[in-house]
Amino acid sequence: MKRTAIVFVLLLIFYDISAAIREVKLRFIETSDIHGNYFPYNFIDQHEWGGSLARVCNFVQGEREIYGENLILIDNGDILQGQPSAYYYNYIDTASIHIAADMMNYMKYDIGNMGNHDVETGHTVYDRWIRQCNFPVLGANIIRTSDESTYLKPYHIIQRDGIKIAVLGMITPAIPAWLSENLWKGLRFEDMEATARKWIKIIREKESPDIIVGVFHSGKDASTMMDKYRENASAEVARNVSGFDFVLMGHDHRRACEKILNADGDSILIIDPASNGRLVACVDVVLTLDDKVVEKKNITGRLIDIDTYEPSKEFMQRFNTQYDIVKNFVSRKIGSFTETINTRPAYFGSSAFIDFIHTLQLQLTGAEISFAAPLSFDATIYKGDVKVSDMFNLYKYENMLYTMMLSGTEIKGYLEESYALWSNYMKSPSDHLLLLTKKEGDDGRCTFTNFSFNFDSASGIIYTVDVTKPAGEKVTILSMADRTPFEMNKMYKVALNSYRGNGGGELLTKGAGIPVEQLKDRIIASTDKDLRFYLMKYIEEKKVLSPQPMNHWMFVPIQWAVPAARRDSVCLFGEN
């Protein structure tokens, strides 16, 4: 009997210990920078393509069968802008539930976060989307100026399987550098690191969570814009502010998955699924608990290739009506072109593509000079019927059109800064004409060293760009387009988009030398609708157009520039 009792007692002790110690497995899935890619179809180029929420949905459905409620689905912003599917429900059908909210609710997202391109849609659009989401949209560093409260919920608590999870959301604070204030009226965007320090302290003291997750619509590698905004500060915050278990990144469209050390010497996972739903970030958290106390955490991350998944049949059936509506919208004919236009020539001289935009900007504003850049790296609008879909190739973003007052000196400085971003300092005829970086691999192809959407050219003035001169000394303005003199001390009316007018690309601040706080004072007019709207109306009114280059500028010396342009075109785009 004694021996039996001892065995029984030991079994009870073992049972108590094993019952007290348990393991919890959680899976976090992050999407980011979907940019309206809801369906596995490119409504701009009108063909099937990869990524999409439809494919993500298929992946998530399979994961939920394994993890159940222990799967947490998070979106990290920039979901409201990009494809015409977003544009249609932003500005055309404003009565229906927004397609992004409808889809995210269907997929049972747990949390959303604000992105800069979500803010770009304007209060009416993103406020409507936020109201219609069945989950919180976060933004700890978005402050309401009227009472200093947070405009959105700063963090959210999720309870799963006895585990308390705190998720802190933030956005890149550089919104004022890109977007006109009417889009974010009544708001302020605070520094991410200062905001993280404030809320980590509050979360720890008030919530005592088992896990703290950062969801930052901000890329990995920090830089300072306009001497005041820390853009892409995610890794910096994770490194400098102790307390995060892992950080979900976005905004910069660059895939990342690595561990870094924070100020306490702890290893922190940072992960970024790039854009368009081609990848998702997958973070596995395994916790060992002893009597409800977390004794051990194991956190691993990986990027999942969503292109290997078929679109969810249930998803496509559920949103088939919206798919058909958007497809019909983009297929509507608005006019015709007698010539094919492409962005490629815009990098080597005056081009029909960019000069078409210049022409409209000058006509709409009555300005004397226009600035514009190729917003898509390699876009084509073919001769023949022009449809609504072509407008998203012609003009990629929902920018307003500004008219600003700039002096001749400021205009030259602006252009010097622009051409310093994309033209090389040629020392010999065999050098590159443009600033290029070799792509990985052995095919000899290149890419631009800097972003091509900052490569502004001008119309309304005649000028040359000497590639044998260093940055800051390349541009020579010969005259106005009508051959009257161009004067350095004269003030001119200049047409440019709102992104540039607010300081985007720093051509006005670094180049023209205008302090960022003075940019507002230079704006004398702004459209109330985006440039794409006016381009569509212009084509509808003219019906048939023959876009031609105006030949207002060129690279010199010609004997160096022309053969170098041929070589660089092959390097960028392959054999023509």
PDB file of N, CA, C and O in Angstrom, residues 483-541:
ATOM      1  N   ARG A 483      11.510  82.690 -76.958  1.00  0.00           N
ATOM      2  CA  ARG A 483      12.803  83.308 -77.299  1.00  0.00           C
ATOM      3  C   ARG A 483      13.016  84.679 -76.647  1.00  0.00           C
ATOM      4  O   ARG A 483      14.009  85.346 -76.942  1.00  0.00           O
ATOM      5  N   THR A 484      12.115  85.096 -75.767  1.00  0.00           N
ATOM      6  CA  THR A 484      12.383  86.302 -74.984  1.00  0.00           C
ATOM      7  C   THR A 484      13.376  85.946 -73.886  1.00  0.00           C
ATOM      8  O   THR A 484      13.528  84.775 -73.522  1.00  0.00           O
ATOM      9  N   PRO A 485      14.067  86.943 -73.323  1.00  0.00           N
ATOM     10  CA  PRO A 485      15.113  86.639 -72.337  1.00  0.00           C
ATOM     11  C   PRO A 485      14.564  85.994 -71.062  1.00  0.00           C
ATOM     12  O   PRO A 485      13.447  86.292 -70.617  1.00  0.00           O
ATOM     13  N   PHE A 486      15.345  85.092 -70.502  1.00  0.00           N
ATOM     14  CA  PHE A 486      15.088  84.527 -69.177  1.00  0.00           C
ATOM     15  C   PHE A 486      15.937  85.313 -68.188  1.00  0.00           C
ATOM     16  O   PHE A 486      17.147  85.471 -68.375  1.00  0.00           O
ATOM     17  N   GLU A 487      15.298  85.808 -67.132  1.00  0.00           N
ATOM     18  CA  GLU A 487      15.996  86.685 -66.183  1.00  0.00           C
ATOM     19  C   GLU A 487      16.100  86.024 -64.813  1.00  0.00           C
ATOM     20  O   GLU A 487      15.102  85.568 -64.267  1.00  0.00           O
ATOM     21  N   MET A 488      17.328  86.021 -64.263  1.00  0.00           N
ATOM     22  CA  MET A 488      17.563  85.378 -62.973  1.00  0.00           C
ATOM     23  C   MET A 488      16.828  86.073 -61.825  1.00  0.00           C
ATOM     24  O   MET A 488      16.426  85.433 -60.853  1.00  0.00           O
ATOM     25  N   ASN A 489      16.637  87.365 -61.911  1.00  0.00           N
ATOM     26  CA  ASN A 489      16.024  88.114 -60.811  1.00  0.00           C
ATOM     27  C   ASN A 489      14.514  88.258 -60.938  1.00  0.00           C
ATOM     28  O   ASN A 489      13.864  88.801 -60.048  1.00  0.00           O
ATOM     29  N   LYS A 490      13.960  87.782 -62.031  1.00  0.00           N
ATOM     30  CA  LYS A 490      12.528  87.924 -62.255  1.00  0.00           C
ATOM     31  C   LYS A 490      11.764  86.797 -61.561  1.00  0.00           C
ATOM     32  O   LYS A 490      12.268  85.680 -61.440  1.00  0.00           O
ATOM     33  N   MET A 491      10.542  87.075 -61.104  1.00  0.00           N
ATOM     34  CA  MET A 491       9.674  86.055 -60.527  1.00  0.00           C
ATOM     35  C   MET A 491       8.766  85.493 -61.618  1.00  0.00           C
ATOM     36  O   MET A 491       8.169  86.247 -62.397  1.00  0.00           O
ATOM     37  N   TYR A 492       8.686  84.154 -61.664  1.00  0.00           N
ATOM     38  CA  TYR A 492       7.898  83.469 -62.677  1.00  0.00           C
ATOM     39  C   TYR A 492       6.817  82.601 -62.033  1.00  0.00           C
ATOM     40  O   TYR A 492       7.005  82.062 -60.933  1.00  0.00           O
ATOM     41  N   LYS A 493       5.694  82.460 -62.778  1.00  0.00           N
ATOM     42  CA  LYS A 493       4.671  81.510 -62.362  1.00  0.00           C
ATOM     43  C   LYS A 493       5.067  80.126 -62.879  1.00  0.00           C
ATOM     44  O   LYS A 493       5.293  79.949 -64.079  1.00  0.00           O
ATOM     45  N   VAL A 494       5.120  79.160 -61.947  1.00  0.00           N
ATOM     46  CA  VAL A 494       5.601  77.822 -62.280  1.00  0.00           C
ATOM     47  C   VAL A 494       4.526  76.784 -61.916  1.00  0.00           C
ATOM     48  O   VAL A 494       3.983  76.804 -60.806  1.00  0.00           O
ATOM     49  N   ALA A 495       4.241  75.875 -62.839  1.00  0.00           N
ATOM     50  CA  ALA A 495       3.288  74.784 -62.607  1.00  0.00           C
ATOM     51  C   ALA A 495       4.053  73.522 -62.232  1.00  0.00           C
ATOM     52  O   ALA A 495       5.017  73.146 -62.899  1.00  0.00           O
ATOM     53  N   LEU A 496       3.608  72.863 -61.168  1.00  0.00           N
ATOM     54  CA  LEU A 496       4.241  71.624 -60.706  1.00  0.00           C
ATOM     55  C   LEU A 496       3.266  70.876 -59.814  1.00  0.00           C
ATOM     56  O   LEU A 496       2.290  71.463 -59.332  1.00  0.00           O
ATOM     57  N   ASN A 497       3.521  69.602 -59.581  1.00  0.00           N
ATOM     58  CA  ASN A 497       2.546  68.837 -58.799  1.00  0.00           C
ATOM     59  C   ASN A 497       2.694  69.107 -57.301  1.00  0.00           C
ATOM     60  O   ASN A 497       3.689  69.664 -56.842  1.00  0.00           O
ATOM     61  N   SER A 498       1.674  68.713 -56.551  1.00  0.00           N
ATOM     62  CA  SER A 498       1.624  69.017 -55.125  1.00  0.00           C
ATOM     63  C   SER A 498       2.708  68.304 -54.331  1.00  0.00           C
ATOM     64  O   SER A 498       3.199  68.819 -53.326  1.00  0.00           O
ATOM     65  N   TYR A 499       3.100  67.107 -54.779  1.00  0.00           N
ATOM     66  CA  TYR A 499       4.194  66.393 -54.112  1.00  0.00           C
ATOM     67  C   TYR A 499       5.459  67.233 -54.160  1.00  0.00           C
ATOM     68  O   TYR A 499       6.147  67.411 -53.155  1.00  0.00           O
ATOM     69  N   ARG A 500       5.764  67.754 -55.340  1.00  0.00           N
ATOM     70  CA  ARG A 500       6.954  68.582 -55.481  1.00  0.00           C
ATOM     71  C   ARG A 500       6.786  69.917 -54.750  1.00  0.00           C
ATOM     72  O   ARG A 500       7.711  70.411 -54.109  1.00  0.00           O
ATOM     73  N   GLY A 501       5.587  70.499 -54.852  1.00  0.00           N
ATOM     74  CA  GLY A 501       5.341  71.803 -54.249  1.00  0.00           C
ATOM     75  C   GLY A 501       5.423  71.796 -52.737  1.00  0.00           C
ATOM     76  O   GLY A 501       5.712  72.829 -52.114  1.00  0.00           O
ATOM     77  N   ASN A 502       5.188  70.618 -52.125  1.00  0.00           N
ATOM     78  CA  ASN A 502       5.311  70.500 -50.674  1.00  0.00           C
ATOM     79  C   ASN A 502       6.725  70.146 -50.232  1.00  0.00           C
ATOM     80  O   ASN A 502       6.979  69.964 -49.046  1.00  0.00           O
ATOM     81  N   GLY A 503       7.628  69.989 -51.188  1.00  0.00           N
ATOM     82  CA  GLY A 503       9.025  69.714 -50.850  1.00  0.00           C
ATOM     83  C   GLY A 503       9.496  68.326 -51.222  1.00  0.00           C
ATOM     84  O   GLY A 503      10.654  67.978 -50.976  1.00  0.00           O
ATOM     85  N   GLY A 504       8.615  67.486 -51.803  1.00  0.00           N
ATOM     86  CA  GLY A 504       8.993  66.128 -52.173  1.00  0.00           C
ATOM     87  C   GLY A 504      10.175  66.098 -53.128  1.00  0.00           C
ATOM     88  O   GLY A 504      10.209  66.846 -54.100  1.00  0.00           O
ATOM     89  N   GLY A 505      11.145  65.231 -52.824  1.00  0.00           N
ATOM     90  CA  GLY A 505      12.360  65.147 -53.637  1.00  0.00           C
ATOM     91  C   GLY A 505      13.381  66.218 -53.313  1.00  0.00           C
ATOM     92  O   GLY A 505      14.501  66.177 -53.827  1.00  0.00           O
ATOM     93  N   GLU A 506      12.981  67.204 -52.506  1.00  0.00           N
ATOM     94  CA  GLU A 506      13.847  68.291 -52.025  1.00  0.00           C
ATOM     95  C   GLU A 506      14.429  69.144 -53.150  1.00  0.00           C
ATOM     96  O   GLU A 506      15.449  69.807 -52.980  1.00  0.00           O
ATOM     97  N   LEU A 507      13.759  69.169 -54.298  1.00  0.00           N
ATOM     98  CA  LEU A 507      14.220  70.027 -55.384  1.00  0.00           C
ATOM     99  C   LEU A 507      13.983  71.503 -55.069  1.00  0.00           C
ATOM    100  O   LEU A 507      14.776  72.366 -55.457  1.00  0.00           O
ATOM    101  N   LEU A 508      12.896  71.780 -54.363  1.00  0.00           N
ATOM    102  CA  LEU A 508      12.620  73.168 -53.974  1.00  0.00           C
ATOM    103  C   LEU A 508      13.440  73.618 -52.767  1.00  0.00           C
ATOM    104  O   LEU A 508      13.788  74.795 -52.652  1.00  0.00           O
ATOM    105  N   THR A 509      13.732  72.677 -51.870  1.00  0.00           N
ATOM    106  CA  THR A 509      14.472  73.052 -50.662  1.00  0.00           C
ATOM    107  C   THR A 509      15.980  73.027 -50.895  1.00  0.00           C
ATOM    108  O   THR A 509      16.646  74.054 -50.800  1.00  0.00           O
ATOM    109  N   LYS A 510      16.523  71.889 -51.255  1.00  0.00           N
ATOM    110  CA  LYS A 510      17.959  71.795 -51.518  1.00  0.00           C
ATOM    111  C   LYS A 510      18.347  72.529 -52.798  1.00  0.00           C
ATOM    112  O   LYS A 510      19.371  73.214 -52.859  1.00  0.00           O
ATOM    113  N   GLY A 511      17.552  72.338 -53.839  1.00  0.00           N
ATOM    114  CA  GLY A 511      17.892  72.906 -55.141  1.00  0.00           C
ATOM    115  C   GLY A 511      17.623  74.389 -55.232  1.00  0.00           C
ATOM    116  O   GLY A 511      18.535  75.191 -55.451  1.00  0.00           O
ATOM    117  N   ALA A 512      16.354  74.771 -55.075  1.00  0.00           N
ATOM    118  CA  ALA A 512      15.983  76.183 -55.172  1.00  0.00           C
ATOM    119  C   ALA A 512      16.376  76.972 -53.929  1.00  0.00           C
ATOM    120  O   ALA A 512      16.426  78.197 -53.960  1.00  0.00           O
ATOM    121  N   GLY A 513      16.641  76.255 -52.830  1.00  0.00           N
ATOM    122  CA  GLY A 513      17.090  76.930 -51.609  1.00  0.00           C
ATOM    123  C   GLY A 513      15.984  77.606 -50.827  1.00  0.00           C
ATOM    124  O   GLY A 513      16.241  78.526 -50.049  1.00  0.00           O
ATOM    125  N   ILE A 514      14.752  77.136 -50.984  1.00  0.00           N
ATOM    126  CA  ILE A 514      13.624  77.729 -50.268  1.00  0.00           C
ATOM    127  C   ILE A 514      13.391  76.946 -48.981  1.00  0.00           C
ATOM    128  O   ILE A 514      13.173  75.736 -49.025  1.00  0.00           O
ATOM    129  N   PRO A 515      13.435  77.588 -47.816  1.00  0.00           N
ATOM    130  CA  PRO A 515      13.168  76.858 -46.565  1.00  0.00           C
ATOM    131  C   PRO A 515      11.787  76.212 -46.601  1.00  0.00           C
ATOM    132  O   PRO A 515      10.830  76.789 -47.135  1.00  0.00           O
ATOM    133  N   VAL A 516      11.681  75.004 -46.060  1.00  0.00           N
ATOM    134  CA  VAL A 516      10.438  74.248 -46.145  1.00  0.00           C
ATOM    135  C   VAL A 516       9.266  75.008 -45.553  1.00  0.00           C
ATOM    136  O   VAL A 516       8.139  74.945 -46.081  1.00  0.00           O
ATOM    137  N   GLU A 517       9.510  75.775 -44.491  1.00  0.00           N
ATOM    138  CA  GLU A 517       8.409  76.514 -43.865  1.00  0.00           C
ATOM    139  C   GLU A 517       7.914  77.680 -44.729  1.00  0.00           C
ATOM    140  O   GLU A 517       6.858  78.252 -44.466  1.00  0.00           O
ATOM    141  N   GLN A 518       8.665  78.037 -45.773  1.00  0.00           N
ATOM    142  CA  GLN A 518       8.256  79.127 -46.661  1.00  0.00           C
ATOM    143  C   GLN A 518       7.584  78.641 -47.935  1.00  0.00           C
ATOM    144  O   GLN A 518       7.118  79.450 -48.753  1.00  0.00           O
ATOM    145  N   LEU A 519       7.529  77.339 -48.155  1.00  0.00           N
ATOM    146  CA  LEU A 519       6.949  76.819 -49.395  1.00  0.00           C
ATOM    147  C   LEU A 519       5.475  77.201 -49.532  1.00  0.00           C
ATOM    148  O   LEU A 519       5.002  77.523 -50.627  1.00  0.00           O
ATOM    149  N   LYS A 520       4.741  77.165 -48.433  1.00  0.00           N
ATOM    150  CA  LYS A 520       3.320  77.530 -48.466  1.00  0.00           C
ATOM    151  C   LYS A 520       3.106  78.922 -49.034  1.00  0.00           C
ATOM    152  O   LYS A 520       2.151  79.179 -49.771  1.00  0.00           O
ATOM    153  N   ASP A 521       4.006  79.825 -48.668  1.00  0.00           N
ATOM    154  CA  ASP A 521       3.864  81.223 -49.081  1.00  0.00           C
ATOM    155  C   ASP A 521       4.066  81.403 -50.580  1.00  0.00           C
ATOM    156  O   ASP A 521       3.670  82.433 -51.139  1.00  0.00           O
ATOM    157  N   ARG A 522       4.697  80.435 -51.223  1.00  0.00           N
ATOM    158  CA  ARG A 522       4.962  80.542 -52.662  1.00  0.00           C
ATOM    159  C   ARG A 522       3.809  79.997 -53.508  1.00  0.00           C
ATOM    160  O   ARG A 522       3.782  80.198 -54.717  1.00  0.00           O
ATOM    161  N   ILE A 523       2.880  79.272 -52.877  1.00  0.00           N
ATOM    162  CA  ILE A 523       1.767  78.666 -53.627  1.00  0.00           C
ATOM    163  C   ILE A 523       0.684  79.716 -53.841  1.00  0.00           C
ATOM    164  O   ILE A 523       0.142  80.281 -52.889  1.00  0.00           O
ATOM    165  N   ILE A 524       0.363  79.976 -55.103  1.00  0.00           N
ATOM    166  CA  ILE A 524      -0.667  80.976 -55.392  1.00  0.00           C
ATOM    167  C   ILE A 524      -1.975  80.335 -55.879  1.00  0.00           C
ATOM    168  O   ILE A 524      -3.011  81.003 -55.917  1.00  0.00           O
ATOM    169  N   ALA A 525      -1.921  79.057 -56.248  1.00  0.00           N
ATOM    170  CA  ALA A 525      -3.149  78.370 -56.675  1.00  0.00           C
ATOM    171  C   ALA A 525      -2.948  76.864 -56.582  1.00  0.00           C
ATOM    172  O   ALA A 525      -1.826  76.361 -56.676  1.00  0.00           O
ATOM    173  N   SER A 526      -4.058  76.147 -56.400  1.00  0.00           N
ATOM    174  CA  SER A 526      -4.041  74.688 -56.375  1.00  0.00           C
ATOM    175  C   SER A 526      -5.347  74.170 -56.968  1.00  0.00           C
ATOM    176  O   SER A 526      -6.410  74.769 -56.746  1.00  0.00           O
ATOM    177  N   THR A 527      -5.274  73.092 -57.722  1.00  0.00           N
ATOM    178  CA  THR A 527      -6.503  72.469 -58.211  1.00  0.00           C
ATOM    179  C   THR A 527      -7.213  71.768 -57.057  1.00  0.00           C
ATOM    180  O   THR A 527      -6.590  71.423 -56.053  1.00  0.00           O
ATOM    181  N   ASP A 528      -8.497  71.540 -57.214  1.00  0.00           N
ATOM    182  CA  ASP A 528      -9.242  70.830 -56.180  1.00  0.00           C
ATOM    183  C   ASP A 528      -9.381  69.345 -56.501  1.00  0.00           C
ATOM    184  O   ASP A 528      -9.880  68.566 -55.694  1.00  0.00           O
ATOM    185  N   LYS A 529      -8.935  68.966 -57.700  1.00  0.00           N
ATOM    186  CA  LYS A 529      -8.940  67.554 -58.090  1.00  0.00           C
ATOM    187  C   LYS A 529      -7.542  67.164 -58.553  1.00  0.00           C
ATOM    188  O   LYS A 529      -6.699  68.022 -58.845  1.00  0.00           O
ATOM    189  N   ASP A 530      -7.312  65.848 -58.633  1.00  0.00           N
ATOM    190  CA  ASP A 530      -5.971  65.392 -59.000  1.00  0.00           C
ATOM    191  C   ASP A 530      -5.716  65.597 -60.492  1.00  0.00           C
ATOM    192  O   ASP A 530      -6.645  65.733 -61.298  1.00  0.00           O
ATOM    193  N   LEU A 531      -4.414  65.597 -60.846  1.00  0.00           N
ATOM    194  CA  LEU A 531      -4.010  65.850 -62.222  1.00  0.00           C
ATOM    195  C   LEU A 531      -4.574  64.826 -63.202  1.00  0.00           C
ATOM    196  O   LEU A 531      -4.898  65.152 -64.349  1.00  0.00           O
ATOM    197  N   ARG A 532      -4.711  63.592 -62.766  1.00  0.00           N
ATOM    198  CA  ARG A 532      -5.247  62.556 -63.650  1.00  0.00           C
ATOM    199  C   ARG A 532      -6.660  62.906 -64.112  1.00  0.00           C
ATOM    200  O   ARG A 532      -7.018  62.677 -65.278  1.00  0.00           O
ATOM    201  N   PHE A 533      -7.449  63.471 -63.223  1.00  0.00           N
ATOM    202  CA  PHE A 533      -8.809  63.893 -63.568  1.00  0.00           C
ATOM    203  C   PHE A 533      -8.778  64.902 -64.714  1.00  0.00           C
ATOM    204  O   PHE A 533      -9.552  64.793 -65.677  1.00  0.00           O
ATOM    205  N   TYR A 534      -7.870  65.880 -64.634  1.00  0.00           N
ATOM    206  CA  TYR A 534      -7.803  66.911 -65.669  1.00  0.00           C
ATOM    207  C   TYR A 534      -7.226  66.375 -66.979  1.00  0.00           C
ATOM    208  O   TYR A 534      -7.636  66.809 -68.068  1.00  0.00           O
ATOM    209  N   LEU A 535      -6.300  65.431 -66.883  1.00  0.00           N
ATOM    210  CA  LEU A 535      -5.778  64.800 -68.089  1.00  0.00           C
ATOM    211  C   LEU A 535      -6.887  64.049 -68.825  1.00  0.00           C
ATOM    212  O   LEU A 535      -6.992  64.106 -70.060  1.00  0.00           O
ATOM    213  N   MET A 536      -7.721  63.348 -68.069  1.00  0.00           N
ATOM    214  CA  MET A 536      -8.847  62.634 -68.662  1.00  0.00           C
ATOM    215  C   MET A 536      -9.809  63.608 -69.344  1.00  0.00           C
ATOM    216  O   MET A 536     -10.246  63.381 -70.487  1.00  0.00           O
ATOM    217  N   LYS A 537     -10.148  64.689 -68.666  1.00  0.00           N
ATOM    218  CA  LYS A 537     -11.071  65.675 -69.221  1.00  0.00           C
ATOM    219  C   LYS A 537     -10.501  66.315 -70.480  1.00  0.00           C
ATOM    220  O   LYS A 537     -11.218  66.556 -71.463  1.00  0.00           O
ATOM    221  N   TYR A 538      -9.209  66.597 -70.470  1.00  0.00           N
ATOM    222  CA  TYR A 538      -8.534  67.228 -71.611  1.00  0.00           C
ATOM    223  C   TYR A 538      -8.616  66.319 -72.842  1.00  0.00           C
ATOM    224  O   TYR A 538      -8.930  66.776 -73.954  1.00  0.00           O
ATOM    225  N   ILE A 539      -8.335  65.035 -72.651  1.00  0.00           N
ATOM    226  CA  ILE A 539      -8.379  64.091 -73.770  1.00  0.00           C
ATOM    227  C   ILE A 539      -9.815  63.928 -74.276  1.00  0.00           C
ATOM    228  O   ILE A 539     -10.065  63.853 -75.489  1.00  0.00           O
ATOM    229  N   GLU A 540     -10.780  63.892 -73.343  1.00  0.00           N
ATOM    230  CA  GLU A 540     -12.183  63.767 -73.747  1.00  0.00           C
ATOM    231  C   GLU A 540     -12.638  64.960 -74.584  1.00  0.00           C
ATOM    232  O   GLU A 540     -13.387  64.817 -75.552  1.00  0.00           O
ATOM    233  N   GLU A 541     -12.162  66.152 -74.230  1.00  0.00           N
ATOM    234  CA  GLU A 541     -12.547  67.355 -74.965  1.00  0.00           C
ATOM    235  C   GLU A 541     -11.889  67.411 -76.341  1.00  0.00           C
ATOM    236  O   GLU A 541     -12.528  67.772 -77.339  1.00  0.00           O
TER     237      GLU A 541
END
